[in-house]
Amino acid sequence: MVEFKKLTTTLLALCAFSLNAHLVSQAKMSNEALKYFQSAQNNESEKKYFDAINDLSKAIELDSHEAILYTKQGGLFVEIGDWQNALDAYKKALKLQPNDAFLHISVGNVYELRHDYKNAYNSYLEALEIFPDYTYNYVNLANTAYLLENYDDAINYYKKFLSNYPDNIEAHENLASCYMKTNDIQNALAIYGKLYTDNPSGFKQFSNYGLALLKTNELDMAAEFLKKAVNKNPNDWASYGNLALTNMKQSDYDEALINFENAFRINPNADELNFDYANLLAFQGNNEKAIQKYNDYIEKNADNPLAYYNLGTIYQKNKQYEDAINYFEKALNLEPSNFDFTYELAKSFHLLGDYEKAVITYDKALQFDARNQDVVLNKANALCSLKKYDDAISIFEKLLKKDIKNNEKIKNGLINAYVNKAIDAEKSGDLKTAIDLYEKVLDYDNKNTDIYVNLSKLYEKSGNKNKSLNVLKTAAEMNPEDKLVIYTLANIQKNNNMLDESKKNYIKLIQLDEKDETNYVDLADVYVKEKKYDEAILNYKKALSLNPKYENAYLRLGNVYKFQNKNEEALKEYSNVLNFNPESEDAYYNIGLCYINEKKYDEAIQKFNKVISINPEYSLGYYCLGLCYEKTNNQNSALSNYQKFVSLTDDSGLKKIVNDKIKILNQNTANTEL
């Protein structure tokens, strides 16, 4: 806020009255009218303004053609603050003396007091035309031009005034204020600097000088003068606000916060500060209060798109993407061609997961800045999220050729597109395409062990055991302690009966992490394959010592005991599972198998019924029920359970065996009926 002081017009009124006194000496009013006039002067000297006005009204009744009477009465109305009657009186005087410059000035003064600056300005212009040598009138013209925001005219008249009165400090100050309004900061600085140098102790324009210094980024001096301003006037909220802005530019954010709070303490309605205060609050992470201040600002300044944009960025950081979108769209409604607004809107759509709108909006941003690689990169990522992998890959590959700055981001985006396309290809059964894509990934990142693992699994799926193993060995050579690589290698070796190699790798995993119970179970599984049951039992028990609720360890330990025909021990381990997972269909299933081994078919039937009550899709439960019912000569129940098994199983070999059983059972049933 720029300070402006109106120069006093008392001198002008005195000049007007001195001229009027001259007119009195020549007036041809009657003796009676003159008596009332003189009485009015006496009453005025005693400040009996209403009596004086009454005297003049009586004089006017006697001699209505005397301009001096109206002029004098106008001045008295001014004294009591009755602007309308003052104006009427001066205008009546002007009808009688239209070329009286001082009357025009008096009329201008009244208009100015009524804040009718346009008519005041016109009155001063008429006075200037009549009496151009009265140079003090320039300050009246300058003041009203300033108040009408005609700053160029104000500057012109202040200069003319100062050419006649070069020592008038207030005129210099007001001229500097005009320069501030026209953003001619250098001329303003020159005036303030000279005024301060000439008379430091009498200098009053600390606030304006500080603001001018702030605008030219002379921050240390700006802070110095703004501090003087608030020391001189502790209620100068505008200087506190400008001092806060200076502090922000100096990166002294804590001090800025204090000065903003001082400004709002003095003037809670300092709306022009809300925007910058909100910016500071947002920068400091005080988002809730920043949002409040931006909204306060918008209430009075609804057409500033930056306020909506800044609100959008806060909501975006808070991951409130729908609110962010709302405010970015409001900013764009006010400034549709703004690149930043469009780009951040696109990013918010992207972060919200609305990839279609994100791509559309990224394209709009590219209309404003077609070479912006960040936008192109984000668009490619959004296309990837839409599974438009070929489009995304095409963009990433073009970017790699020309964008050095974002090289790593582009590579990562391209790799992500290759990987996701490979995953989709694998799901659709196109293993060759998936393999080709993973191999392309390795062209850009040959140290990514996850890619080697995925590629190895694909080679194994496609029946290429050697390539599968070689890929993993390459990864293991690069990173001998990568647990995922070692684990995958050990599993593939186990699946291909490379049991010694598999054991070595599981043992290596245990050495790398002795607390991971799964490694002991995997090692035990290899020992089971080798029929080394004692070693298997030791490792299953080790896993259970680390995790007493490890269901698979109990089940597999039970299986080993079952292989050894230790039915009682097997039943114990399977039952242990039910202590912490009473709905384990696998535990009930294996307990049922133990009862089959003991030919306890009724107990077995009970357990298998429990299995299918927990999981009606558990196909082997129906198969085993069929066996039990067949053994107990319940052919109808056996037949229905076998049929249910066939409808559920994917095991073609077992399905054939059971279909043969179904045929036999059907024949037996037919023979029985005969």
XYZ file of C-alpha atoms in Angstrom:
674
model
C 0.000 0.000 0.000
C 1.434 3.389 -1.065
C 0.989 6.316 1.332
C -0.307 9.628 -0.081
C -0.815 12.948 1.710
C -3.153 15.672 0.456
C -1.561 19.075 0.794
C -3.666 21.390 2.951
C -6.045 23.751 1.130
C -6.253 26.262 4.017
C -3.957 28.622 2.159
C -6.255 28.493 -0.844
C -9.267 29.396 1.277
C -7.361 32.297 2.812
C -6.458 33.536 -0.643
C -10.087 33.304 -1.651
C -11.218 35.248 1.387
C -8.532 37.900 0.884
C -9.849 38.442 -2.605
C -13.384 38.580 -1.238
C -12.301 41.202 1.290
C -11.077 43.288 -1.632
C -14.455 42.845 -3.263
C -16.189 44.057 -0.094
C -14.476 47.400 -0.331
C -15.967 47.864 -3.785
C -19.363 46.307 -3.064
C -22.349 48.541 -3.528
C -24.489 46.846 -0.887
C -26.978 48.842 1.155
C -26.115 50.090 4.599
C -28.541 47.600 6.173
C -26.954 44.696 4.263
C -23.483 45.935 5.194
C -24.484 45.966 8.881
C -25.538 42.283 8.658
C -22.302 41.480 6.782
C -20.175 43.123 9.501
C -22.225 41.352 12.195
C -21.555 38.055 10.410
C -17.811 38.786 10.480
C -17.946 39.501 14.209
C -19.910 36.298 14.891
C -17.443 34.328 12.761
C -14.499 35.685 14.746
C -16.258 34.448 17.886
C -16.960 31.114 16.115
C -20.701 31.724 16.226
C -21.049 30.193 12.774
C -24.801 29.642 12.757
C -25.433 33.258 13.840
C -23.019 34.418 11.154
C -24.844 32.341 8.523
C -28.164 33.809 9.692
C -26.747 37.365 9.404
C -25.561 36.668 5.853
C -28.946 35.241 4.871
C -30.556 38.543 6.004
C -27.946 40.516 4.061
C -28.656 38.412 0.954
C -32.378 39.128 1.299
C -31.508 42.836 1.099
C -28.774 42.661 -1.585
C -28.962 39.339 -3.500
C -26.628 40.613 -6.239
C -23.510 40.719 -4.015
C -21.243 37.685 -4.702
C -19.231 38.360 -1.533
C -22.247 37.499 0.606
C -22.637 34.039 -0.995
C -18.889 33.467 -0.926
C -18.694 34.318 2.771
C -21.706 32.150 3.512
C -20.168 29.241 1.555
C -17.047 29.450 3.719
C -19.144 29.337 6.893
C -21.046 26.277 5.653
C -17.650 24.641 5.071
C -16.699 25.409 8.689
C -19.753 23.551 10.025
C -19.366 20.685 7.517
C -22.523 21.412 5.524
C -21.028 20.613 2.125
C -24.217 20.821 0.085
C -25.184 24.313 1.294
C -21.572 25.410 0.918
C -21.604 24.202 -2.682
C -24.931 25.917 -3.386
C -23.632 29.209 -1.935
C -20.391 29.110 -3.940
C -22.284 28.312 -7.139
C -24.576 31.320 -6.562
C -21.482 33.468 -6.110
C -20.078 32.061 -9.358
C -23.190 33.074 -11.273
C -22.424 36.623 -10.219
C -18.626 36.339 -10.616
C -18.017 33.543 -13.216
C -14.394 34.570 -13.776
C -13.388 34.435 -10.133
C -10.642 31.771 -10.053
C -10.683 31.565 -6.265
C -14.418 30.832 -6.287
C -13.785 27.937 -8.683
C -11.072 26.721 -6.307
C -13.480 26.997 -3.358
C -16.059 24.946 -5.285
C -13.329 22.417 -6.071
C -12.429 22.244 -2.369
C -16.029 21.393 -1.448
C -16.285 18.736 -4.168
C -13.042 17.271 -2.859
C -14.405 17.202 0.698
C -17.421 15.314 -0.690
C -15.053 12.866 -2.475
C -16.418 14.028 -5.828
C -12.928 14.175 -7.290
C -13.995 14.435 -10.921
C -15.973 17.668 -10.381
C -13.267 18.960 -8.061
C -10.666 18.376 -10.781
C -12.812 20.172 -13.384
C -13.293 23.139 -11.027
C -9.538 23.435 -10.498
C -9.016 23.301 -14.282
C -11.450 26.208 -14.741
C -9.545 28.182 -12.097
C -6.285 27.416 -13.913
C -7.686 28.684 -17.195
C -8.859 31.932 -15.549
C -5.790 32.496 -13.414
C -2.822 30.493 -14.795
C -0.328 32.436 -12.705
C -1.761 31.099 -9.473
C 0.713 28.194 -9.327
C -0.455 26.876 -5.955
C -3.501 25.551 -7.812
C -1.224 22.905 -9.374
C -1.196 20.996 -6.104
C -5.013 20.891 -6.105
C -4.952 19.477 -9.621
C -2.217 17.010 -8.697
C -4.075 15.788 -5.594
C -7.369 15.203 -7.377
C -5.657 13.616 -10.403
C -3.986 11.189 -7.979
C -7.296 10.399 -6.299
C -8.841 9.828 -9.751
C -5.922 7.454 -10.484
C -4.793 9.731 -13.330
C -1.210 9.299 -12.179
C 0.457 10.714 -15.290
C -1.517 13.976 -14.912
C -0.761 14.004 -11.190
C 2.971 13.648 -11.911
C 2.797 16.499 -14.428
C 1.066 18.886 -11.974
C 3.298 17.955 -9.016
C 6.320 18.720 -11.190
C 4.845 22.101 -12.185
C 4.066 22.853 -8.557
C 7.584 21.866 -7.451
C 9.149 24.029 -10.153
C 7.666 26.967 -8.217
C 7.929 25.513 -4.701
C 10.989 23.223 -4.805
C 11.243 22.985 -1.022
C 7.760 21.605 -0.476
C 8.457 18.201 1.130
C 4.905 16.855 0.930
C 4.753 17.539 -2.809
C 7.989 15.585 -3.291
C 6.549 12.745 -1.203
C 3.323 12.703 -3.202
C 5.227 12.795 -6.492
C 7.157 9.740 -5.311
C 3.828 8.064 -4.448
C 2.683 8.686 -8.036
C 5.847 7.093 -9.362
C 5.162 4.076 -7.136
C 1.653 3.825 -8.567
C 2.996 3.862 -12.137
C 5.664 1.324 -11.169
C 8.405 3.844 -11.914
C 10.285 2.605 -8.875
C 13.645 4.122 -9.789
C 12.272 7.693 -9.843
C 10.445 7.029 -6.573
C 13.659 5.698 -5.011
C 15.578 8.759 -6.184
C 13.092 11.091 -4.455
C 12.900 9.079 -1.215
C 16.660 8.674 -1.129
C 17.253 12.422 -1.536
C 14.620 13.322 1.064
C 16.215 10.918 3.550
C 19.762 12.097 2.808
C 18.779 15.780 3.067
C 16.918 15.382 6.349
C 17.193 11.969 8.041
C 15.603 13.152 11.281
C 12.625 14.718 9.511
C 12.057 11.852 7.071
C 8.576 10.333 7.317
C 8.229 8.050 4.295
C 9.804 4.925 5.814
C 6.914 2.738 4.693
C 6.934 3.857 1.040
C 10.729 3.917 0.838
C 10.843 0.394 2.271
C 8.248 -0.786 -0.256
C 10.212 0.755 -3.151
C 13.386 -0.959 -1.936
C 11.479 -4.251 -1.656
C 10.290 -3.913 -5.248
C 13.888 -3.483 -6.447
C 15.052 -6.418 -4.285
C 17.294 -4.239 -2.128
C 16.163 -6.450 0.697
C 18.462 -5.484 3.553
C 17.692 -1.773 3.125
C 14.000 -2.562 2.636
C 13.923 -4.460 5.933
C 15.770 -1.592 7.664
C 13.287 1.094 6.553
C 10.198 -1.050 7.072
C 11.337 -1.781 10.625
C 11.705 1.969 11.146
C 8.185 2.407 9.776
C 6.633 -0.002 12.298
C 8.763 1.377 15.135
C 7.490 4.853 14.285
C 3.911 3.627 13.899
C 3.229 0.272 15.608
C -0.223 0.192 13.991
C 1.134 0.379 10.430
C -0.205 -2.992 9.267
C 0.820 -2.372 5.633
C 4.474 -1.987 6.650
C 4.264 -5.190 8.687
C 2.898 -6.896 5.577
C 5.671 -5.531 3.346
C 8.257 -6.456 5.976
C 6.858 -10.011 5.926
C 7.244 -10.114 2.126
C 10.828 -8.883 2.509
C 11.505 -11.610 5.078
C 10.122 -14.213 2.666
C 12.496 -13.061 -0.063
C 15.331 -13.239 2.482
C 14.259 -16.827 3.278
C 13.621 -15.766 6.876
C 10.284 -17.563 6.998
C 9.827 -17.564 10.771
C 10.248 -13.776 10.906
C 7.894 -13.427 7.924
C 5.254 -15.402 9.791
C 5.579 -13.121 12.838
C 5.192 -9.979 10.714
C 2.182 -11.329 8.824
C 0.555 -12.144 12.159
C 1.299 -8.601 13.379
C -0.339 -7.174 10.249
C -3.484 -9.281 10.713
C -3.569 -8.500 14.438
C -3.786 -4.792 13.591
C -6.052 -5.224 10.570
C -7.888 -8.569 10.417
C -9.364 -7.457 7.083
C -6.031 -6.912 5.328
C -7.267 -8.980 2.409
C -4.428 -7.992 0.075
C -2.012 -9.847 2.386
C -3.984 -13.107 2.413
C -2.478 -14.364 -0.842
C 1.180 -13.989 0.172
C 0.463 -15.116 3.728
C -1.214 -18.236 2.342
C 1.823 -18.859 0.114
C 4.071 -18.756 3.186
C 1.790 -21.044 5.193
C 1.690 -23.528 2.319
C 5.486 -23.415 2.013
C 5.806 -24.183 5.733
C 3.358 -27.075 5.425
C 0.553 -25.408 7.378
C -1.891 -26.461 4.698
C -5.107 -26.144 6.688
C -4.481 -22.494 7.543
C -3.136 -21.800 4.034
C -6.378 -23.116 2.536
C -8.364 -20.841 4.853
C -6.318 -17.775 3.837
C -6.555 -18.542 0.110
C -10.328 -18.837 0.488
C -10.428 -15.547 2.424
C -8.483 -13.959 -0.419
C -10.762 -15.462 -3.083
C -13.852 -14.006 -1.351
C -12.556 -10.532 -2.245
C -10.481 -11.424 -5.333
C -12.427 -14.131 -7.144
C -10.743 -13.387 -10.473
C -7.156 -14.255 -9.504
C -6.407 -17.649 -11.102
C -3.197 -18.069 -9.089
C -5.190 -18.350 -5.861
C -7.140 -21.312 -7.285
C -3.957 -22.797 -8.723
C -2.138 -22.603 -5.388
C -5.101 -24.205 -3.640
C -4.970 -26.966 -6.231
C -1.291 -27.626 -5.517
C -2.001 -27.922 -1.769
C -4.796 -30.417 -2.340
C -2.590 -32.314 -4.784
C 0.175 -32.589 -2.157
C -2.455 -33.753 0.356
C -3.486 -36.461 -2.141
C -6.984 -34.930 -2.292
C -6.982 -35.189 -6.049
C -10.666 -34.478 -6.695
C -10.391 -31.166 -4.818
C -7.151 -30.403 -6.671
C -8.895 -31.010 -9.997
C -11.748 -28.696 -8.965
C -9.396 -25.775 -8.226
C -7.137 -26.309 -11.249
C -10.251 -26.244 -13.439
C -11.349 -22.966 -11.795
C -7.917 -21.489 -12.511
C -8.199 -22.603 -16.141
C -11.665 -21.070 -16.485
C -10.032 -17.718 -15.726
C -6.885 -18.329 -17.788
C -7.577 -21.098 -20.333
C -4.196 -20.942 -22.080
C -2.007 -21.362 -19.007
C 0.440 -24.247 -19.398
C 1.109 -24.762 -15.670
C -2.588 -24.904 -14.801
C -3.218 -27.448 -17.566
C -0.200 -29.580 -16.681
C -1.062 -29.776 -12.972
C -4.666 -30.638 -13.849
C -3.385 -33.495 -16.018
C -1.131 -34.703 -13.191
C -4.075 -34.676 -10.777
C -6.170 -36.782 -13.160
C -3.171 -39.106 -13.448
C -2.713 -39.390 -9.675
C -6.454 -39.953 -9.222
C -6.226 -42.877 -11.645
C -8.344 -41.273 -14.373
C -5.770 -42.054 -17.045
C -8.043 -41.294 -20.016
C -8.597 -37.695 -18.847
C -4.935 -37.451 -17.896
C -3.839 -38.288 -21.463
C -6.369 -35.837 -22.952
C -5.186 -33.063 -20.623
C -1.483 -33.820 -21.190
C -2.218 -33.364 -24.907
C -3.766 -29.949 -24.153
C -0.661 -28.969 -22.188
C 1.478 -29.992 -25.161
C -0.481 -27.544 -27.328
C 1.058 -24.772 -25.201
C 4.534 -26.311 -24.947
C 5.026 -29.058 -27.506
C 8.639 -29.703 -26.508
C 8.094 -30.152 -22.800
C 9.624 -33.560 -22.170
C 8.166 -33.864 -18.653
C 4.651 -33.715 -20.088
C 5.487 -36.223 -22.812
C 7.027 -38.559 -20.225
C 3.972 -38.376 -17.969
C 1.683 -38.943 -20.931
C 3.627 -42.106 -21.789
C 3.283 -43.321 -18.197
C -0.481 -42.686 -18.319
C -0.728 -44.626 -21.595
C 1.115 -47.470 -19.904
C -1.463 -47.436 -17.084
C -4.166 -47.681 -19.777
C -2.336 -50.786 -21.080
C -1.619 -48.973 -24.341
C 1.878 -50.367 -24.125
C 2.850 -49.987 -27.779
C 1.973 -46.267 -27.756
C 3.844 -45.792 -24.491
C 6.894 -47.734 -25.700
C 7.017 -45.683 -28.909
C 7.080 -42.430 -26.882
C 9.685 -43.709 -24.406
C 11.988 -44.873 -27.196
C 11.767 -41.478 -28.958
C 12.415 -39.648 -25.696
C 15.535 -41.679 -24.989
C 17.082 -40.317 -28.158
C 16.690 -36.646 -27.232
C 16.032 -36.124 -23.504
C 19.229 -36.428 -21.485
C 17.849 -34.715 -18.363
C 15.188 -37.357 -17.686
C 17.190 -40.309 -18.997
C 16.742 -42.502 -15.914
C 13.031 -41.688 -15.615
C 12.516 -42.526 -19.283
C 14.417 -45.802 -18.967
C 12.346 -46.745 -15.932
C 9.139 -45.878 -17.792
C 10.197 -47.938 -20.801
C 11.178 -50.866 -18.582
C 7.816 -50.642 -16.815
C 6.013 -50.728 -20.174
C 8.047 -53.741 -21.353
C 7.452 -55.601 -18.068
C 3.703 -54.947 -17.976
C 3.327 -55.931 -21.605
C 5.323 -59.089 -20.850
C 3.039 -59.928 -17.909
C -0.038 -59.575 -20.141
C 1.614 -61.687 -22.842
C 2.389 -64.403 -20.284
C -1.200 -64.374 -19.012
C -2.460 -64.861 -22.558
C -0.030 -67.747 -23.068
C 2.273 -65.888 -25.479
C 5.493 -66.937 -23.758
C 7.727 -66.036 -26.709
C 6.609 -62.377 -26.708
C 6.982 -62.227 -22.933
C 10.531 -63.627 -23.175
C 11.454 -61.158 -25.940
C 10.205 -58.235 -23.848
C 12.126 -59.278 -20.727
C 15.267 -59.636 -22.833
C 14.710 -56.066 -24.100
C 14.502 -54.926 -20.490
C 17.946 -56.421 -19.875
C 19.312 -54.262 -22.714
C 18.516 -51.230 -20.531
C 19.017 -52.721 -17.079
C 21.211 -55.803 -16.977
C 21.529 -55.701 -13.192
C 17.857 -56.080 -12.358
C 17.693 -59.487 -10.696
C 13.868 -59.478 -10.676
C 13.929 -59.495 -14.473
C 16.352 -62.439 -14.534
C 14.056 -64.323 -12.164
C 10.952 -63.654 -14.292
C 12.809 -64.537 -17.480
C 14.070 -67.756 -15.921
C 10.543 -68.781 -14.930
C 9.332 -68.139 -18.474
C 12.107 -70.260 -19.953
C 11.185 -73.038 -17.515
C 7.510 -72.718 -18.497
C 8.421 -72.941 -22.158
C 10.440 -76.118 -21.478
C 13.891 -74.605 -21.945
C 15.491 -75.828 -18.715
C 19.055 -74.934 -19.695
C 18.263 -71.305 -20.517
C 16.225 -71.025 -17.356
C 19.176 -72.155 -15.249
C 21.742 -70.116 -17.194
C 19.765 -66.900 -16.741
C 19.657 -67.439 -12.987
C 23.334 -68.360 -12.812
C 24.162 -65.092 -14.601
C 22.093 -63.196 -12.032
C 23.728 -65.098 -9.163
C 27.213 -64.259 -10.469
C 26.303 -60.558 -10.484
C 24.822 -60.691 -7.002
C 25.840 -63.845 -5.123
C 23.745 -62.903 -2.094
C 20.486 -62.060 -3.820
C 18.033 -64.286 -1.956
C 15.316 -64.162 -4.629
C 17.753 -65.366 -7.293
C 19.118 -68.153 -5.089
C 15.606 -69.186 -4.037
C 14.329 -69.326 -7.635
C 17.424 -71.218 -8.774
C 17.021 -73.736 -5.938
C 13.329 -74.268 -6.800
C 14.027 -74.850 -10.501
C 16.841 -77.254 -9.618
C 14.494 -79.100 -7.236
C 11.759 -79.287 -9.901
C 14.288 -80.764 -12.334
C 15.640 -83.284 -9.795
C 18.995 -81.489 -9.537
C 18.773 -82.227 -5.851
C 22.395 -81.748 -4.774
C 22.580 -78.314 -6.417
C 19.180 -77.438 -5.004
C 20.255 -78.422 -1.473
C 23.392 -76.293 -1.714
C 21.346 -73.248 -2.606
C 18.767 -73.785 0.150
C 21.625 -74.186 2.630
C 23.099 -70.943 1.278
C 19.751 -69.231 1.875
C 19.780 -70.488 5.474
C 23.300 -69.095 5.907
C 22.097 -65.728 4.610
C 19.038 -65.722 6.882
C 18.887 -68.254 9.707
C 15.578 -66.841 10.951
C 13.578 -67.517 7.771
C 11.589 -70.675 8.503
C 10.597 -71.177 4.847
C 14.181 -72.026 3.886
C 14.205 -74.997 6.287
C 10.914 -76.289 4.842
C 12.279 -76.008 1.286
C 15.456 -77.860 2.273
C 13.380 -80.520 4.034
C 11.324 -80.976 0.831
C 14.532 -81.866 -1.037
C 15.427 -84.429 1.629
C 11.939 -85.921 1.213
C 12.590 -86.286 -2.519
C 15.816 -88.095 -1.628
C 13.854 -90.206 0.878
C 16.180 -88.910 3.619
C 13.314 -88.637 6.044
C 15.302 -88.125 9.233
C 17.053 -85.059 7.758
C 13.694 -83.826 6.475
C 12.113 -84.212 9.933
C 14.956 -82.246 11.558
C 14.476 -79.319 9.157
C 10.679 -79.281 9.448
C 11.045 -79.183 13.232
C 13.596 -76.370 12.933
C 11.073 -74.369 10.912
C 8.425 -75.002 13.576
C 10.782 -73.858 16.328
C 11.021 -70.528 14.487
C 7.288 -70.347 13.736
C 5.047 -72.594 15.870
C 2.049 -71.712 13.679
C 3.625 -72.627 10.351
C 0.832 -74.763 8.880
C 2.734 -76.171 5.904
C 5.571 -77.346 8.147
C 3.136 -79.407 10.268
C 1.412 -80.826 7.179
C 4.661 -81.805 5.490
C 6.100 -83.238 8.683
C 2.917 -85.293 9.021
C 3.363 -86.451 5.419
C 6.892 -87.692 6.192
C 5.596 -89.698 9.143
C 2.871 -91.069 6.871
C 5.517 -92.111 4.319
C 7.235 -93.947 7.174
C 3.917 -95.608 8.103
C 3.983 -93.754 11.425
C 0.292 -93.039 11.374
C 0.026 -91.973 14.993
C 2.828 -89.383 14.632
C 1.316 -88.147 11.373
C -2.128 -87.716 12.979
C -0.536 -85.742 15.814
C 1.138 -83.243 13.425
C -1.998 -82.801 11.319
C -4.052 -82.262 14.467
C -1.560 -79.624 15.674
C -2.707 -77.436 12.787
C -6.295 -77.488 14.060
C -5.143 -75.957 17.360
C -4.545 -72.609 15.629
C -6.520 -73.081 12.390
C -9.674 -75.109 13.075
C -10.873 -74.507 9.492
C -7.841 -76.043 7.743
C -9.255 -78.257 4.992
C -5.755 -79.652 4.294
C -5.391 -80.810 7.907
C -8.777 -82.578 7.835
C -7.960 -84.075 4.425
C -4.661 -85.560 5.633
C -6.256 -86.841 8.853
C -8.842 -88.542 6.645
C -6.044 -90.200 4.630
C -4.541 -91.543 7.872
C -7.900 -93.094 8.752
C -8.062 -94.675 5.272
C -4.619 -96.195 5.917
C -6.009 -97.619 9.158
C -9.183 -98.733 7.296
C -11.266 -96.572 9.629
C -13.574 -95.543 6.815
C -16.378 -94.064 8.922
C -13.905 -91.746 10.699
C -12.348 -90.918 7.326
C -15.783 -90.087 5.828
C -16.435 -87.737 8.729
C -13.156 -85.844 8.051
C -13.666 -85.644 4.270
C -17.194 -84.312 4.788
C -15.626 -81.636 6.996
C -13.195 -80.822 4.163
C -15.937 -80.193 1.595
C -18.065 -78.290 4.104
C -15.152 -75.863 4.500
C -14.346 -75.805 0.790
C -16.999 -77.223 -1.574
C -14.496 -76.954 -4.463
C -11.920 -79.290 -2.815
C -12.023 -81.993 -5.507
C -9.841 -84.605 -3.745
C -12.249 -84.549 -0.806
C -14.945 -85.970 -3.090
C -12.509 -88.501 -4.549
C -11.591 -89.812 -1.105
C -15.246 -89.885 -0.056
C -15.892 -91.973 -3.158
C -13.131 -94.395 -2.135
C -14.476 -94.709 1.421
C -18.056 -95.264 0.296
C -16.842 -97.795 -2.258
C -14.947 -99.625 0.496
C -18.077 -99.664 2.670
C -20.236 -100.891 -0.244
C -22.250 -97.675 -0.440
C -22.135 -97.610 -4.219
C -24.643 -94.770 -4.755
C -22.716 -92.402 -2.471
C -19.436 -93.521 -4.036
C -20.837 -92.854 -7.512
C -22.156 -89.347 -6.675
C -18.855 -88.302 -5.056
C -16.770 -89.671 -7.941
C -18.985 -87.766 -10.378
C -18.544 -84.582 -8.336
C -14.777 -85.110 -8.360
C -14.719 -85.488 -12.162
C -16.676 -82.230 -12.539
C -14.119 -80.332 -10.458
C -10.687 -81.812 -11.184
C -8.134 -80.662 -13.747
C -6.047 -83.840 -13.268
C -6.667 -85.652 -16.553
C -4.877 -88.855 -15.430
C -6.853 -89.246 -12.242
C -10.028 -88.183 -14.035
C -9.593 -91.142 -16.441
C -9.143 -93.583 -13.568
C -12.228 -92.276 -11.781
C -14.312 -92.332 -14.983
C -13.427 -96.015 -15.303
C -14.579 -96.522 -11.711
C -17.838 -94.720 -12.499
C -18.464 -97.079 -15.429
C -17.893 -100.114 -13.239
C -20.130 -98.749 -10.484
C -22.875 -97.984 -13.008
C -22.632 -101.552 -14.359
C -22.746 -102.986 -10.838
C -25.798 -100.888 -10.044
C -27.511 -102.058 -13.234
C -26.701 -105.724 -12.496
C -28.024 -105.362 -8.958
C -31.295 -103.951 -10.263
C -31.633 -106.925 -12.655
